[in-house]
Amino acid sequence: MEAAKEHTISHYLPILDDLSIKRTIPREGGSHYVSHLYSSICISFQPNIIIDAKLGYLWHFKLNLAAVTRIIMDKCSLIDFLLLRPNSKDITLEVLQHMILQKTSNLIEIGNVFDHLNIVYKKHLNNHIMNTSPLSNDYMIVAESLQCKVVIEQLDVYKHVFVKLVDKLENTKDDKKFAVSILVEYIRSLTDNKITIEHFLYELLINCLVINKMYFQLHQMVQYHIVIDSKPLACLLLSLESLYSPAHQMALDMLHRLNTAHEEIVEVLLSKNQVISSMRYMSKHNMLDHSTYRKLTEVAISTNNSKILHSTKEEFLQRNVTSNDEFDTNSRG
């Protein structure tokens, strides 16, 4: 049933065309009697009991969810219907799989389905839909008025849909950019519903962009914070430097914006033998002390650059962190 609100009254309308439920009952003499289970002589009891008062039969109904997926053509209505049924998680994910992997739906319809799933997901996370939600009231009818039995979380969609989508596209000649479009649409839906996005979705998106050599789009998504800053993603960007050289600076910028990754930034700079830049950064953040002395001097010595070695020496001498003799001993070693 589908709810339509009018003032304070909820009207429930059938989501399927008029379908008669009939049961053929054998009678004496070889004839049969057809019981129309929605007739006036039948009494129904929630959730799934119907009694034929005339014949004295009691029917117990069990819903065939697989058959329902072939009857309800509107995917949003189908998803809403399935989410209200217990033990429907697998069939719901199968519907989503078929829509995306078989490309039976366009991006707009897929996005609408994501919205319906994530409205319920958000309610599951917060136990209520925020009144300030930008989504329309039409989308919120099911989530507000009825208690959903199933929640499709990010990990479910990742494991059962997105991973299979990427695997399928890698083994075919299909347009691999399709996976990027679907991932971006799902992230858009999560963002609209104010749901924190798990890093594995961003990681998959970045990998898809790299596979398709969509480096400009990757740069734009990081620059305009479509991909949210985090240490795991910064590390992923660092690993992509051999494929896309600006990824190194993108990773450093991301770590800097986090403002909680000072040690990681120093390690990245030192890995490039950027001793002077490392010292300046450490000085700015009050990180220069005895514990960092040996690390910086060892890297300075390994550069075989006398200017870098001298600058490192002077910086520590001015701070009285070490002595000339100690530094000279290290330099000779």
Coordinates of C-alpha atoms in Angstrom, one line a residue, residues 162-277:
F162 CA 29.9 -1.2 -6.8
V163 CA 32.6 -3.8 -6.5
K164 CA 30.8 -6.1 -8.9
L165 CA 30.2 -3.1 -11.3
V166 CA 33.9 -2.3 -11.4
D167 CA 34.8 -6.0 -11.9
K168 CA 32.3 -6.3 -14.7
L169 CA 33.5 -3.2 -16.5
E170 CA 37.2 -4.2 -16.2
N171 CA 36.4 -7.5 -18.0
T172 CA 34.3 -6.0 -20.8
K173 CA 34.7 -3.3 -23.4
D174 CA 31.8 -1.3 -21.9
D175 CA 32.3 2.4 -21.0
K176 CA 34.2 2.4 -17.8
K177 CA 33.2 6.0 -17.1
F178 CA 29.7 4.7 -16.2
A179 CA 31.1 3.4 -12.9
V180 CA 32.3 6.9 -12.1
S181 CA 28.9 8.4 -12.8
I182 CA 27.2 5.9 -10.6
L183 CA 29.6 6.4 -7.7
V184 CA 29.3 10.2 -7.9
E185 CA 25.5 10.0 -7.9
Y186 CA 25.6 7.7 -4.8
I187 CA 27.9 10.1 -3.0
R188 CA 25.7 13.0 -4.1
S189 CA 22.7 11.2 -2.5
L190 CA 24.6 10.5 0.7
T191 CA 25.7 14.2 0.9
D192 CA 22.1 15.4 0.3
N193 CA 21.0 13.3 3.2
K194 CA 23.8 14.6 5.5
I195 CA 25.3 11.1 5.8
T196 CA 29.0 10.8 6.5
I197 CA 30.6 9.1 3.6
E198 CA 32.9 6.1 4.3
H199 CA 36.4 6.4 2.9
F200 CA 36.2 3.1 0.9
L201 CA 33.7 4.8 -1.4
Y202 CA 36.1 7.7 -2.1
E203 CA 38.9 5.2 -2.6
L204 CA 36.9 3.2 -5.1
L205 CA 36.0 6.5 -6.9
I206 CA 39.6 7.6 -7.1
N207 CA 40.7 4.2 -8.4
C208 CA 38.0 4.4 -11.1
L209 CA 39.1 7.8 -12.1
V210 CA 42.8 6.7 -12.3
I211 CA 41.8 3.5 -14.3
N212 CA 40.0 5.8 -16.8
K213 CA 42.9 8.3 -16.8
M214 CA 40.4 11.0 -15.7
Y215 CA 43.2 12.9 -13.9
F216 CA 41.6 16.3 -14.5
Q217 CA 38.4 15.2 -12.9
L218 CA 40.3 13.7 -10.0
H219 CA 42.1 17.0 -9.5
Q220 CA 38.7 18.9 -9.6
M221 CA 37.0 16.6 -7.1
V222 CA 39.8 16.9 -4.6
Q223 CA 40.2 20.7 -5.1
Y224 CA 36.5 21.4 -4.7
H225 CA 36.0 18.9 -1.8
I226 CA 33.7 16.5 -3.6
V227 CA 36.2 14.0 -2.1
I228 CA 36.5 14.8 1.6
D229 CA 40.0 15.2 3.1
S230 CA 41.3 12.3 5.2
K231 CA 44.6 10.7 5.9
P232 CA 43.8 7.4 4.1
L233 CA 42.9 9.3 0.9
A234 CA 46.0 11.4 1.2
C235 CA 48.1 8.2 1.4
L236 CA 46.3 6.9 -1.6
L237 CA 47.1 10.1 -3.6
L238 CA 50.7 9.7 -2.6
S239 CA 50.8 6.2 -4.1
L240 CA 49.5 7.6 -7.4
E241 CA 52.4 10.0 -8.0
S242 CA 54.0 7.7 -10.5
L243 CA 50.8 7.8 -12.6
Y244 CA 50.0 11.5 -12.0
S245 CA 52.8 13.6 -10.6
P246 CA 50.5 16.4 -9.2
A247 CA 49.0 13.8 -6.9
H248 CA 52.0 14.3 -4.5
Q249 CA 51.2 18.0 -4.0
M250 CA 47.5 17.2 -3.8
A251 CA 48.2 14.8 -1.0
L252 CA 50.3 17.4 0.9
D253 CA 47.6 20.0 0.5
M254 CA 45.1 17.6 1.9
L255 CA 47.2 16.7 4.9
H256 CA 47.8 20.4 5.5
R257 CA 44.0 21.1 5.4
L258 CA 43.4 18.4 8.0
N259 CA 45.7 20.3 10.5
T260 CA 46.2 17.0 12.4
A261 CA 48.9 15.4 10.2
H262 CA 52.0 17.4 11.0
E263 CA 54.2 14.3 11.5
E264 CA 52.9 12.8 8.2
I265 CA 53.7 16.0 6.3
V266 CA 57.3 16.0 7.6
E267 CA 57.7 12.3 6.6
V268 CA 56.5 13.1 3.1
L269 CA 58.8 16.0 2.8
L270 CA 61.8 14.1 4.1
S271 CA 61.0 11.2 1.7
K272 CA 61.8 13.7 -1.1
N273 CA 64.9 14.9 0.8
Q274 CA 63.3 18.3 1.3
V275 CA 65.2 19.0 4.5
I276 CA 64.9 22.8 4.5
S277 CA 61.1 22.7 3.8

